[in-house]
Coordinates of C-alpha atoms in Angstrom, one line a residue:
Chain S
X269 CA 41.9 -95.5 -47.6
X270 CA 43.9 -95.7 -44.5
X271 CA 42.6 -93.1 -42.2
X272 CA 45.3 -93.7 -39.6
X273 CA 48.1 -92.8 -41.9
X274 CA 50.1 -89.9 -40.7
X275 CA 49.1 -86.8 -42.5
X276 CA 51.9 -84.8 -44.2
X277 CA 52.9 -81.8 -42.2
X278 CA 50.4 -79.1 -43.0
X279 CA 52.2 -75.7 -43.2
X280 CA 49.0 -73.8 -42.3
X281 CA 48.2 -75.6 -39.1
X282 CA 51.7 -75.5 -37.9
X283 CA 51.9 -71.8 -38.4
X284 CA 48.6 -71.3 -36.6
X285 CA 49.8 -73.5 -33.8
X286 CA 53.1 -71.8 -33.4
X287 CA 51.3 -68.5 -33.6
X288 CA 48.9 -69.3 -30.8
X289 CA 51.6 -70.3 -28.5
X290 CA 53.3 -67.0 -28.9
X291 CA 50.7 -64.4 -29.4
X292 CA 51.8 -61.7 -27.1
X293 CA 48.9 -59.5 -28.3
X294 CA 46.3 -61.8 -26.9
X295 CA 48.0 -62.1 -23.6
X296 CA 48.4 -58.3 -23.3
X297 CA 44.8 -57.6 -24.3
X298 CA 43.3 -60.3 -22.1
X299 CA 45.5 -58.9 -19.3
X300 CA 44.3 -55.4 -19.9
X301 CA 40.6 -56.5 -19.9
X302 CA 41.1 -58.5 -16.7
X303 CA 43.1 -55.7 -15.1
X304 CA 40.3 -53.2 -15.8
X305 CA 37.8 -55.5 -14.2
X306 CA 40.0 -56.0 -11.2
X307 CA 40.7 -52.3 -11.0
X308 CA 37.0 -51.3 -11.0
X309 CA 36.2 -54.1 -8.5
X310 CA 38.9 -52.9 -6.2
X311 CA 37.9 -49.3 -6.5
X312 CA 34.3 -50.1 -5.6
X313 CA 35.4 -52.3 -2.7
X314 CA 37.6 -49.4 -1.6
X315 CA 34.6 -47.0 -1.3
X316 CA 33.3 -48.8 1.7
X317 CA 36.7 -49.4 3.3
X318 CA 37.9 -45.8 2.7
X319 CA 34.8 -44.3 4.1
X320 CA 35.1 -46.5 7.2
X321 CA 38.8 -45.7 7.6
X322 CA 38.3 -42.0 7.3
X323 CA 35.3 -41.9 9.6
X324 CA 37.1 -43.7 12.4
X325 CA 39.1 -40.8 13.9
X326 CA 36.0 -38.7 14.1
X327 CA 33.8 -41.6 15.4
X328 CA 36.2 -42.2 18.3
X329 CA 35.9 -38.6 19.3
X330 CA 32.2 -38.5 19.0
X331 CA 30.7 -37.5 22.3
X332 CA 27.2 -38.8 21.7
X333 CA 25.9 -42.1 20.4
X334 CA 26.3 -42.1 16.6
X335 CA 23.2 -44.1 15.8
X336 CA 20.8 -43.1 18.5
X337 CA 21.5 -39.4 19.1
X338 CA 19.8 -36.5 17.3
X339 CA 22.5 -34.0 18.0
X340 CA 24.8 -32.6 15.4
X341 CA 27.6 -30.3 16.5
X342 CA 30.6 -30.2 14.3
X343 CA 31.7 -26.6 14.3
X344 CA 34.7 -27.2 16.4
X345 CA 36.9 -30.3 16.1
X346 CA 37.4 -30.3 19.9
X347 CA 33.9 -31.2 20.8
X348 CA 32.4 -33.3 18.1
X349 CA 28.9 -34.6 18.6
X350 CA 27.1 -36.2 15.7
X351 CA 24.2 -38.6 15.8
X352 CA 22.4 -39.6 12.7
X353 CA 19.1 -40.7 14.1
X354 CA 17.1 -37.7 12.9
X355 CA 18.8 -37.6 9.6
X356 CA 18.2 -41.3 9.1
X357 CA 14.5 -41.0 10.0
X358 CA 13.9 -38.0 7.7
X359 CA 15.7 -39.8 4.9
X360 CA 13.6 -42.9 5.2
X361 CA 10.4 -40.9 5.8
X362 CA 10.7 -38.6 2.8
X363 CA 11.7 -41.5 0.6
X364 CA 8.9 -43.7 1.7
X365 CA 6.5 -40.8 1.1
X366 CA 7.9 -40.3 -2.4
X367 CA 7.6 -44.1 -3.1
X368 CA 4.0 -44.1 -1.8
X369 CA 3.2 -41.4 -4.4
X370 CA 5.2 -42.7 -7.3
X371 CA 4.4 -46.4 -7.1
X372 CA 0.7 -46.3 -8.2
X373 CA 1.5 -43.7 -10.9
X374 CA 4.4 -45.8 -12.2
X375 CA 2.2 -48.9 -12.3
X376 CA -0.4 -47.0 -14.2
X377 CA 2.1 -45.6 -16.8
X378 CA 3.7 -49.0 -17.3
X379 CA 0.2 -50.6 -17.9
X380 CA -0.7 -47.6 -20.2
X381 CA 2.4 -47.9 -22.3
X382 CA 2.5 -51.6 -22.6
X383 CA -1.3 -52.4 -22.9
X384 CA -3.3 -49.4 -23.7
X385 CA -1.2 -47.1 -25.9
X386 CA -1.3 -47.6 -29.7
X387 CA 1.6 -49.6 -31.0
X388 CA 3.2 -46.8 -33.0
X389 CA 3.3 -44.5 -30.0
X390 CA 4.8 -46.9 -27.4
X391 CA 8.4 -46.1 -28.1
X392 CA 7.7 -42.4 -28.1
X393 CA 5.7 -42.5 -24.9
X394 CA 8.4 -44.5 -23.1
X395 CA 11.0 -41.9 -24.3
X396 CA 8.8 -39.1 -22.9
X397 CA 8.8 -40.7 -19.5
X398 CA 12.6 -41.3 -19.7
X399 CA 13.0 -37.6 -20.4
X400 CA 11.9 -37.0 -16.8
X401 CA 15.1 -38.8 -15.7
X402 CA 17.3 -36.7 -18.0
X403 CA 16.5 -33.4 -16.1
X404 CA 19.2 -32.9 -13.5
X405 CA 18.2 -33.0 -9.9
X406 CA 19.4 -29.5 -9.3
X407 CA 16.8 -28.3 -11.8
X408 CA 14.1 -30.2 -10.0
X409 CA 15.3 -28.6 -6.8
X410 CA 15.0 -25.2 -8.3
X411 CA 11.6 -25.9 -9.7
X412 CA 10.5 -27.4 -6.4
X413 CA 11.6 -24.4 -4.4
X414 CA 10.5 -21.6 -6.7
X415 CA 7.5 -23.0 -8.6
X416 CA 6.1 -26.1 -7.0
X417 CA 6.2 -25.1 -3.3
X418 CA 4.1 -21.9 -3.9
X419 CA 1.7 -23.8 -6.1
X420 CA 1.2 -26.5 -3.5
X421 CA 0.7 -24.0 -0.8
X422 CA -3.2 -24.2 -0.9
X423 CA -3.2 -28.0 -0.9
X424 CA -0.8 -28.0 2.1
X425 CA -2.9 -25.4 3.9
X426 CA -6.1 -27.4 3.3
X427 CA -4.5 -30.6 4.6
X428 CA -3.1 -29.0 7.6
X429 CA -6.3 -27.1 8.5
X430 CA -8.7 -30.1 8.1
X431 CA -6.5 -33.0 9.1
X432 CA -4.0 -31.3 11.4
X433 CA -5.1 -33.5 14.2
X434 CA -3.5 -36.5 12.4
X435 CA 0.2 -36.8 13.0
X436 CA 1.1 -36.8 9.3
X437 CA -0.4 -33.4 8.8
X438 CA 0.3 -31.7 12.1
X439 CA 2.8 -28.8 12.2
X440 CA 4.7 -27.3 15.0
X441 CA 5.8 -24.4 12.8
X442 CA 2.9 -22.9 10.9
X443 CA 5.2 -20.7 8.9
X444 CA 6.8 -23.7 7.3
X445 CA 3.4 -24.9 6.0
X446 CA 2.9 -21.3 4.7
X447 CA 6.3 -21.3 3.0
X448 CA 6.1 -24.8 1.7
X449 CA 9.7 -25.9 2.2
X450 CA 8.5 -29.1 3.8
X451 CA 8.9 -32.8 3.6
X452 CA 5.6 -32.7 1.7
X453 CA 7.0 -30.7 -1.2
X454 CA 10.4 -32.5 -1.1
X455 CA 8.6 -35.9 -1.2
X456 CA 6.6 -34.8 -4.3
X457 CA 9.7 -33.6 -6.1
X458 CA 11.4 -36.9 -5.2
X459 CA 8.4 -38.9 -6.4
X460 CA 8.7 -37.2 -9.8
X461 CA 12.4 -38.0 -9.9
X462 CA 12.1 -41.7 -9.1
X463 CA 9.1 -42.2 -11.4
X464 CA 11.1 -43.0 -14.6
X465 CA 13.2 -45.6 -12.9
X466 CA 10.2 -47.6 -11.5
X467 CA 8.4 -47.1 -14.8
X468 CA 11.3 -48.3 -17.0
X469 CA 11.8 -51.5 -15.1
X470 CA 8.1 -52.3 -14.7
X471 CA 7.5 -51.5 -18.4
X472 CA 10.2 -53.9 -19.4
X473 CA 8.9 -56.8 -17.4
X474 CA 5.3 -56.1 -18.5
X475 CA 6.2 -56.3 -22.2
X476 CA 7.5 -59.8 -21.5
X477 CA 4.1 -61.1 -20.4
X478 CA 3.6 -64.4 -22.3
X479 CA 1.2 -63.8 -25.2
X480 CA -0.4 -67.1 -24.7
X481 CA -1.6 -66.1 -21.2
X482 CA -3.1 -62.8 -22.5
X483 CA -4.8 -64.7 -25.4
X484 CA -6.1 -67.3 -23.0
X485 CA -7.6 -64.6 -20.8
X486 CA -9.2 -62.9 -23.8
X487 CA -10.6 -66.2 -25.0
X488 CA -12.3 -66.7 -21.7
X489 CA -14.0 -63.4 -22.2
X490 CA -12.0 -61.2 -20.0
X491 CA -12.3 -57.4 -20.3
X492 CA -9.1 -55.4 -21.0
X493 CA -8.7 -54.7 -17.3
X494 CA -9.3 -58.3 -16.3
X495 CA -6.6 -59.3 -18.8
X496 CA -4.2 -56.9 -17.1
X497 CA -5.2 -58.0 -13.6
X498 CA -5.0 -61.7 -14.2
X499 CA -2.0 -62.0 -16.5
X500 CA 0.2 -58.8 -16.8
X501 CA 0.3 -57.8 -13.1
X502 CA 0.9 -61.3 -11.6
X503 CA 3.6 -61.9 -14.2
X504 CA 5.3 -58.6 -13.7
X505 CA 4.8 -58.2 -10.0
X506 CA 8.4 -59.0 -8.9
X507 CA 9.8 -56.7 -11.6
X508 CA 7.5 -54.0 -10.3
X509 CA 8.5 -54.5 -6.7
X510 CA 12.2 -54.5 -7.5
X511 CA 11.9 -51.5 -9.7
X512 CA 10.2 -49.7 -6.8
X513 CA 13.1 -50.7 -4.6
X514 CA 15.6 -49.3 -7.0
X515 CA 13.5 -46.1 -7.1
X516 CA 13.6 -46.1 -3.3
X517 CA 17.4 -46.5 -3.4
X518 CA 17.6 -43.5 -5.7
X519 CA 15.3 -41.5 -3.4
X520 CA 17.4 -42.3 -0.3
X521 CA 20.5 -41.0 -1.9
X522 CA 19.1 -37.9 -3.7
X523 CA 20.9 -34.9 -2.6
X524 CA 20.4 -31.6 -4.4
X525 CA 16.7 -31.5 -4.7
X526 CA 16.3 -32.0 -1.0
X527 CA 19.2 -29.7 -0.2
X528 CA 17.4 -26.9 -2.1
X529 CA 13.8 -27.6 -1.2
X530 CA 13.8 -28.7 2.4
X531 CA 14.0 -26.0 5.1
X532 CA 16.7 -27.0 7.6
X533 CA 14.5 -26.5 10.6
X534 CA 16.0 -28.4 13.4
X535 CA 13.1 -29.5 15.6
X536 CA 13.0 -33.2 16.5
X537 CA 11.7 -35.5 13.8
X538 CA 8.0 -36.1 14.4
X539 CA 6.7 -38.2 11.5
X540 CA 4.9 -35.2 10.1
X541 CA 4.9 -34.1 6.4
X542 CA 4.7 -30.5 7.3
X543 CA 8.1 -30.3 9.0
X544 CA 11.5 -29.3 7.7
X545 CA 14.6 -31.3 8.4
X546 CA 17.6 -32.8 6.7
X547 CA 18.3 -36.1 5.1
X548 CA 21.7 -37.7 5.4
X549 CA 22.6 -36.6 1.8
X550 CA 21.4 -33.0 2.2
X551 CA 23.2 -32.7 5.6
X552 CA 26.4 -33.7 3.9
X553 CA 25.8 -31.2 1.1
X554 CA 24.9 -28.4 3.4
X555 CA 28.0 -29.1 5.5
X556 CA 30.3 -28.7 2.6
X557 CA 32.0 -25.6 4.0
X558 CA 33.0 -27.7 7.1
X559 CA 34.5 -30.5 5.0
X560 CA 38.1 -29.4 5.0
X561 CA 39.3 -30.5 8.4
X562 CA 40.0 -34.1 8.8
X563 CA 37.9 -34.6 11.9
X564 CA 34.9 -32.5 10.8
X565 CA 35.0 -34.2 7.5
X566 CA 35.1 -37.5 9.3
X567 CA 31.7 -36.8 10.9
X568 CA 30.2 -36.3 7.5
X569 CA 32.0 -39.3 6.0
X570 CA 30.5 -41.4 8.8
X571 CA 27.1 -40.1 7.9
X572 CA 27.9 -40.9 4.2
X573 CA 28.8 -44.4 5.3
X574 CA 25.4 -44.9 6.8
X575 CA 23.8 -43.7 3.5
X576 CA 26.1 -46.1 1.5
X577 CA 25.1 -49.1 3.6
X578 CA 21.4 -48.1 3.5
X579 CA 21.3 -47.7 -0.3
X580 CA 23.4 -50.8 -0.7
X581 CA 20.9 -52.8 1.3
X582 CA 17.9 -51.5 -0.6
X583 CA 19.5 -52.0 -4.0
X584 CA 20.7 -55.5 -3.1
X585 CA 17.2 -56.4 -2.0
X586 CA 15.9 -55.1 -5.3
X587 CA 18.4 -57.3 -7.2
X588 CA 17.7 -60.3 -5.0
X589 CA 14.0 -60.1 -5.9
X590 CA 14.8 -59.9 -9.6
X591 CA 17.3 -62.8 -9.4
X592 CA 14.9 -64.9 -7.3
X593 CA 12.2 -64.7 -9.9
X594 CA 14.5 -65.1 -12.9
X595 CA 13.3 -61.8 -14.5
X596 CA 15.9 -59.8 -16.4
Chain Q
X216 CA -31.7 -52.2 -55.0
X217 CA -32.2 -54.0 -51.8
X218 CA -31.4 -51.9 -48.8
X219 CA -33.7 -53.3 -46.1
X220 CA -32.4 -56.8 -45.5
X221 CA -28.6 -56.5 -45.9
X222 CA -28.1 -57.6 -42.3
X223 CA -30.3 -58.9 -39.5
X224 CA -32.1 -56.2 -37.6
X225 CA -30.5 -57.4 -34.4
X226 CA -27.0 -59.0 -34.4
X227 CA -27.0 -62.5 -33.1
X228 CA -25.7 -62.6 -29.5
X229 CA -22.8 -65.0 -29.4
X230 CA -21.4 -63.7 -26.1
X231 CA -23.6 -62.6 -23.3
X232 CA -23.2 -58.9 -22.6
X233 CA -20.9 -57.8 -19.7
X234 CA -22.3 -57.3 -16.3
X235 CA -22.6 -53.7 -15.3
X236 CA -20.0 -54.2 -12.5
X237 CA -17.4 -55.6 -14.8
X238 CA -18.0 -52.9 -17.4
X239 CA -17.7 -50.2 -14.7
X240 CA -14.5 -51.7 -13.3
X241 CA -13.0 -51.9 -16.7
X242 CA -13.9 -48.3 -17.5
X243 CA -12.6 -47.1 -14.2
X244 CA -9.3 -48.9 -14.7
X245 CA -9.0 -47.4 -18.2
X246 CA -9.6 -43.9 -16.8
X247 CA -7.0 -44.5 -14.0
X248 CA -4.4 -45.9 -16.4
X249 CA -4.8 -42.9 -18.7
X250 CA -5.0 -40.6 -15.8
X251 CA -1.7 -41.8 -14.3
X252 CA 0.1 -41.1 -17.6
X253 CA -1.3 -37.6 -17.7
X254 CA -0.3 -37.1 -14.0
X255 CA 3.3 -38.1 -14.9
X256 CA 3.3 -35.7 -17.9
X257 CA 2.3 -32.7 -15.8
X258 CA 5.6 -32.3 -13.9
X259 CA 7.6 -33.0 -17.1
X260 CA 5.9 -30.3 -19.1
X261 CA 5.7 -28.0 -16.1
X262 CA 9.4 -28.2 -15.4
X263 CA 10.4 -27.8 -19.0
X264 CA 8.0 -25.0 -19.6
X265 CA 9.3 -23.1 -16.5
X266 CA 12.9 -23.6 -17.4
X267 CA 12.4 -22.5 -21.0
X268 CA 10.1 -19.5 -20.3
X269 CA 12.2 -18.2 -17.4
X270 CA 15.6 -19.0 -18.8
X271 CA 15.1 -17.4 -22.1
X272 CA 15.7 -13.8 -20.9
X273 CA 19.2 -14.6 -19.9
X274 CA 20.0 -16.8 -22.8
X275 CA 19.0 -14.1 -25.4
X276 CA 21.2 -11.4 -23.8
X277 CA 24.3 -10.6 -25.9
X278 CA 26.9 -11.7 -23.3
X279 CA 25.4 -15.0 -22.1
X280 CA 27.6 -17.3 -24.2
X281 CA 30.7 -15.2 -24.4
X282 CA 31.3 -13.7 -21.0
X283 CA 31.9 -14.9 -17.5
X284 CA 30.6 -13.4 -14.3
X285 CA 33.9 -11.8 -13.5
X286 CA 33.4 -8.3 -12.0
X287 CA 29.6 -8.5 -12.3
X288 CA 28.0 -7.5 -9.1
X289 CA 25.3 -9.9 -8.0
X290 CA 22.4 -7.4 -8.1
X291 CA 23.2 -6.0 -11.5
X292 CA 22.4 -7.1 -15.0
X293 CA 25.0 -8.6 -17.3
X294 CA 27.5 -11.3 -17.2
X295 CA 27.2 -14.7 -18.8
X296 CA 27.6 -18.3 -18.3
X297 CA 30.7 -18.9 -20.4
X298 CA 32.9 -19.8 -17.4
X299 CA 30.2 -22.2 -16.1
X300 CA 29.8 -23.9 -19.5
X301 CA 33.6 -24.3 -19.9
X302 CA 33.8 -25.8 -16.4
X303 CA 30.9 -28.2 -16.9
X304 CA 32.1 -29.4 -20.3
X305 CA 35.7 -29.8 -19.2
X306 CA 34.7 -31.8 -16.1
X307 CA 32.4 -34.0 -18.2
X308 CA 35.0 -34.4 -20.9
X309 CA 37.8 -35.4 -18.5
X310 CA 35.5 -37.9 -16.8
X311 CA 34.5 -39.3 -20.2
X312 CA 38.2 -39.5 -21.2
X313 CA 38.8 -41.9 -18.3
X314 CA 35.5 -43.6 -18.4
X315 CA 35.7 -44.7 -22.0
X316 CA 38.9 -46.9 -21.8
X317 CA 38.2 -48.3 -18.4
X318 CA 34.5 -48.9 -18.8
X319 CA 35.0 -50.4 -22.3
X320 CA 37.7 -52.7 -21.2
X321 CA 35.5 -53.9 -18.3
X322 CA 32.7 -54.6 -20.7
X323 CA 35.1 -56.4 -23.1
X324 CA 36.3 -58.5 -20.1
X325 CA 32.7 -59.4 -19.1
X326 CA 31.6 -60.3 -22.6
X327 CA 34.7 -61.9 -24.2
X328 CA 36.7 -63.2 -21.3
X329 CA 34.7 -63.7 -18.1
X330 CA 32.7 -66.7 -19.3
X331 CA 31.1 -67.3 -15.9
X332 CA 34.3 -67.0 -14.0
X333 CA 34.4 -65.7 -10.4
X334 CA 36.0 -62.4 -11.3
X335 CA 33.3 -61.9 -13.9
X336 CA 30.5 -62.4 -11.4
X337 CA 32.2 -60.3 -8.8
X338 CA 32.7 -57.5 -11.3
X339 CA 29.1 -57.6 -12.4
X340 CA 28.0 -57.4 -8.8
X341 CA 30.4 -54.5 -8.0
X342 CA 29.3 -52.5 -11.1
X343 CA 25.7 -53.1 -9.9
X344 CA 26.6 -51.7 -6.5
X345 CA 28.3 -48.7 -8.1
X346 CA 25.2 -47.9 -10.1
X347 CA 23.3 -47.5 -6.8
X348 CA 25.9 -45.3 -5.1
X349 CA 24.5 -41.8 -4.4
X350 CA 26.5 -39.0 -6.0
X351 CA 27.2 -37.5 -2.6
X352 CA 28.8 -40.7 -1.4
X353 CA 30.9 -40.9 -4.5
X354 CA 32.0 -37.4 -3.8
X355 CA 32.9 -38.2 -0.2
X356 CA 34.9 -41.2 -1.3
X357 CA 36.9 -39.0 -3.7
X358 CA 37.4 -36.5 -0.9
X359 CA 38.7 -39.3 1.4
X360 CA 40.9 -40.7 -1.3
X361 CA 42.1 -37.9 -3.4
X362 CA 42.2 -35.0 -1.0
X363 CA 42.7 -36.5 2.5
X364 CA 44.9 -39.5 1.6
X365 CA 46.8 -38.3 -1.5
X366 CA 46.9 -34.7 -0.3
X367 CA 45.7 -33.0 -3.5
X368 CA 43.7 -29.9 -3.3
X369 CA 40.1 -29.4 -4.2
X370 CA 39.9 -29.0 -8.0
X371 CA 37.9 -29.6 -11.1
X372 CA 39.8 -32.8 -11.6
X373 CA 38.5 -34.2 -8.3
X374 CA 35.0 -33.5 -9.5
X375 CA 35.8 -35.3 -12.8
X376 CA 37.0 -38.3 -10.7
X377 CA 33.6 -38.4 -8.9
X378 CA 31.8 -38.1 -12.2
X379 CA 33.9 -40.9 -13.5
X380 CA 32.6 -43.1 -10.8
X381 CA 29.0 -42.2 -11.6
X382 CA 29.6 -42.7 -15.3
X383 CA 31.4 -46.1 -15.1
X384 CA 28.4 -48.3 -14.5
X385 CA 26.4 -46.7 -17.3
X386 CA 29.3 -47.1 -19.7
X387 CA 30.0 -50.7 -18.7
X388 CA 26.3 -51.7 -18.9
X389 CA 25.7 -50.1 -22.3
X390 CA 29.1 -51.4 -23.6
X391 CA 28.2 -54.9 -22.4
X392 CA 24.8 -54.8 -24.0
X393 CA 26.2 -53.6 -27.3
X394 CA 29.1 -56.2 -27.4
X395 CA 26.7 -59.0 -26.7
X396 CA 24.5 -58.3 -29.7
X397 CA 27.5 -58.5 -32.1
X398 CA 26.7 -61.8 -33.9
X399 CA 28.9 -64.8 -32.9
X400 CA 29.3 -65.6 -36.6
X401 CA 31.5 -62.5 -37.0
X402 CA 33.9 -63.6 -34.3
X403 CA 33.9 -67.2 -35.6
X404 CA 34.6 -66.0 -39.2
X405 CA 37.6 -64.0 -37.9
X406 CA 38.9 -66.9 -35.8
X407 CA 38.6 -69.2 -38.8
X408 CA 40.8 -66.9 -40.8
X409 CA 43.4 -67.2 -38.1
X410 CA 42.9 -63.7 -36.7
X411 CA 44.0 -63.5 -33.1
X412 CA 41.4 -63.0 -30.5
X413 CA 42.5 -59.5 -29.4
X414 CA 42.6 -58.3 -33.0
X415 CA 39.1 -59.8 -33.6
X416 CA 37.8 -57.8 -30.7
X417 CA 39.7 -54.6 -31.6
X418 CA 39.1 -54.7 -35.3
X419 CA 35.8 -56.4 -35.7
X420 CA 33.7 -56.6 -32.5
X421 CA 34.3 -53.1 -31.3
X422 CA 33.8 -51.3 -34.7
X423 CA 30.5 -53.2 -35.1
X424 CA 29.3 -52.2 -31.7
X425 CA 30.8 -48.7 -31.8
X426 CA 27.7 -46.6 -32.6
X427 CA 26.0 -48.2 -29.7
X428 CA 29.0 -47.7 -27.4
X429 CA 29.2 -44.0 -28.4
X430 CA 25.4 -43.6 -27.7
X431 CA 25.8 -45.1 -24.3
X432 CA 28.8 -42.9 -23.6
X433 CA 26.9 -39.7 -24.5
X434 CA 24.0 -40.7 -22.4
X435 CA 26.4 -41.4 -19.5
X436 CA 27.9 -37.9 -20.0
X437 CA 24.4 -36.4 -20.1
X438 CA 23.5 -38.2 -16.9
X439 CA 26.4 -37.0 -14.8
X440 CA 27.0 -33.5 -16.2
X441 CA 24.2 -32.0 -14.1
X442 CA 25.4 -33.6 -10.9
X443 CA 25.8 -30.8 -8.3
X444 CA 26.6 -32.7 -5.1
X445 CA 30.3 -33.5 -6.0
X446 CA 30.8 -29.8 -6.9
X447 CA 29.9 -28.7 -3.4
X448 CA 32.4 -30.9 -1.7
X449 CA 35.2 -31.2 -4.2
X450 CA 35.5 -27.7 -5.8
X451 CA 34.4 -24.2 -5.0
X452 CA 32.5 -22.1 -7.4
X453 CA 34.4 -19.5 -9.4
X454 CA 32.8 -16.6 -11.2
X455 CA 35.7 -16.4 -13.7
X456 CA 37.1 -18.7 -16.3
X457 CA 39.6 -21.3 -15.0
X458 CA 41.1 -23.7 -17.5
X459 CA 43.2 -25.4 -14.9
X460 CA 41.6 -28.6 -13.9
X461 CA 44.2 -29.4 -11.2
X462 CA 44.0 -26.2 -9.2
X463 CA 41.6 -23.6 -7.9
X464 CA 37.9 -23.1 -8.0
X465 CA 36.0 -23.7 -11.1
X466 CA 32.7 -22.5 -12.5
X467 CA 30.0 -24.9 -13.6
X468 CA 26.4 -24.7 -14.5
X469 CA 25.0 -26.5 -11.4
X470 CA 27.5 -24.5 -9.3
X471 CA 26.2 -21.2 -10.9
X472 CA 22.7 -22.2 -10.1
X473 CA 23.5 -22.8 -6.5
X474 CA 25.4 -19.6 -6.3
X475 CA 22.6 -17.5 -7.9
X476 CA 20.0 -19.2 -5.8
X477 CA 21.2 -17.1 -2.9
X478 CA 20.7 -13.9 -5.0
X479 CA 17.0 -13.0 -4.9
X480 CA 17.3 -10.0 -7.2
X481 CA 15.8 -9.9 -10.7
X482 CA 19.0 -10.3 -12.6
X483 CA 20.1 -13.0 -10.3
X484 CA 16.9 -15.0 -11.0
X485 CA 17.4 -14.5 -14.7
X486 CA 20.9 -15.9 -14.5
X487 CA 19.6 -18.7 -12.3
X488 CA 17.0 -19.9 -14.8
X489 CA 19.4 -19.1 -17.6
X490 CA 22.0 -21.5 -16.2
X491 CA 19.2 -24.1 -15.7
X492 CA 18.1 -23.7 -19.3
X493 CA 21.7 -23.9 -20.6
X494 CA 22.3 -27.1 -18.6
X495 CA 19.0 -28.7 -19.9
X496 CA 19.8 -27.7 -23.4
X497 CA 23.3 -29.2 -23.3
X498 CA 21.8 -32.5 -21.8
X499 CA 19.1 -32.5 -24.5
X500 CA 21.7 -32.0 -27.2
X501 CA 23.7 -34.9 -26.0
X502 CA 20.6 -37.1 -25.8
X503 CA 19.5 -36.1 -29.3
X504 CA 22.9 -36.7 -30.8
X505 CA 23.0 -40.1 -29.0
X506 CA 19.7 -41.0 -30.4
X507 CA 20.6 -40.0 -34.0
X508 CA 23.7 -42.1 -33.8
X509 CA 21.9 -45.1 -32.7
X510 CA 19.1 -44.6 -35.2
X511 CA 21.2 -44.1 -38.3
X512 CA 24.2 -46.4 -37.8
X513 CA 25.3 -49.8 -37.0
X514 CA 24.0 -52.4 -34.7
X515 CA 20.4 -52.2 -33.6
X516 CA 19.0 -53.3 -30.3
X517 CA 16.7 -56.3 -30.6

């Protein structure tokens, strides 16, 4: 048979061919999808640009150094003074404290769910931890203020009385320790709130531990804990760290819980857990009444920009760790 | 019957017994691991118990679901959360109304069209950024864009826009995940029959992934509905019912909580916890429905 002979015109292929050339539906749909992607990308890029643009007029009128001053005076547009140093330090300090509390617990839960819990209950237990994330932050704030703070009062008093000489537990304002609306309480509330994020990511990485490694460790006579220590933890370490960074990012930006729990005492920041203070986010939230004049709003927007950059840096670092290790 | 010599008196020792140190460390680790789970469950149960036990008083009063707080003096009993529920649900619904088409189209682009292109990578990166944006920053952005630049007034719609920003990454992510698990065979079968690509996506890929997409959307709504930070900046709190999204103050459950927080009287506390319980119940309901949908229909994860 001569394979090179010209085939008779096939009506089906020609129709398909003509159809493909002129399928307006495809072009429109692809355009819509691409348009949506472009739109969302543009909007997100606009967040940074807009905040910067809107902060500019206020920043040029700022009478103190924005990054190194502790002063915040925005009641009158004529004499604006806003420095974010204290806000920045409180934000970082309370988030770091929350991370310090949440990280070991999250590691424990992730190991518990992936290695120790019976197979049938794994899903349910994971769901239970995720429930923690479903409770809105304003409810955590409420609980922190009205329930947790009074309950923690004896612990706080004990720490302050016995370890008050240590800078973390010292207090300038004894009444604040008594009332409990301190960085200590706020940090614990934050720790509860970021726990599910860290756990979810750590759990996911831990379940991917190669079975061969686990079995090899078992074959060498390792105990359950030795299996975890020699295979699961080294394998999932980068996932655990990046999950913690994402948790930190969440803690840095958390607004309502801090806004409700933390007393807005305005002494200088002193690296003590028994102080009040304001984070960038809670400062913006508590200044909502002032956010209606362009210049005053600009001061808060400038603070918001700092928060945006800070959370972006932390989240980007978290993602870089994941990408670097090839863990999904 | 032989009973005595069924098995050796002492089992043969194949493995040497563990050293005391290793045994202790193992036991200690087990205790710590179990302990950390219990430690995490304490706040969860504590929070839920508090909200339920303290919120029930308000919820079981006759007027809670039918009346607003209009004309109710702060220190007196009565009033309800109807206005707040209406506001919260309207803001959530409007945000979802925009988030579905935009987010779904973005995930369709990423799964069906991007194919490693630069726009695809940039979009994934940007959506990642958005998922890390604090709600207060999203609210400030909407303030800078919608109110300062476009000159609109503070309104429920502005809040919905901020919620939309917070919802988008969740919708895109879950949509992407669901579209990716639609088997390639389905698409190829459709192409082989000469179905155009867009029709394949609209008629075959999306319906297959739909239950998962709806689940993701409901979880996204549940996630943002309790956000209070945008409310503070973008709309005031009204004690009456306002159906107008574009103008005026608007009640909402988180807003009601913040308002009642400043009211230390007994009725005020009841309403405060009542609003919290109502909010938690709405979120729980959305979560349960989402779970039922994903359990009983359509594509399964993994």
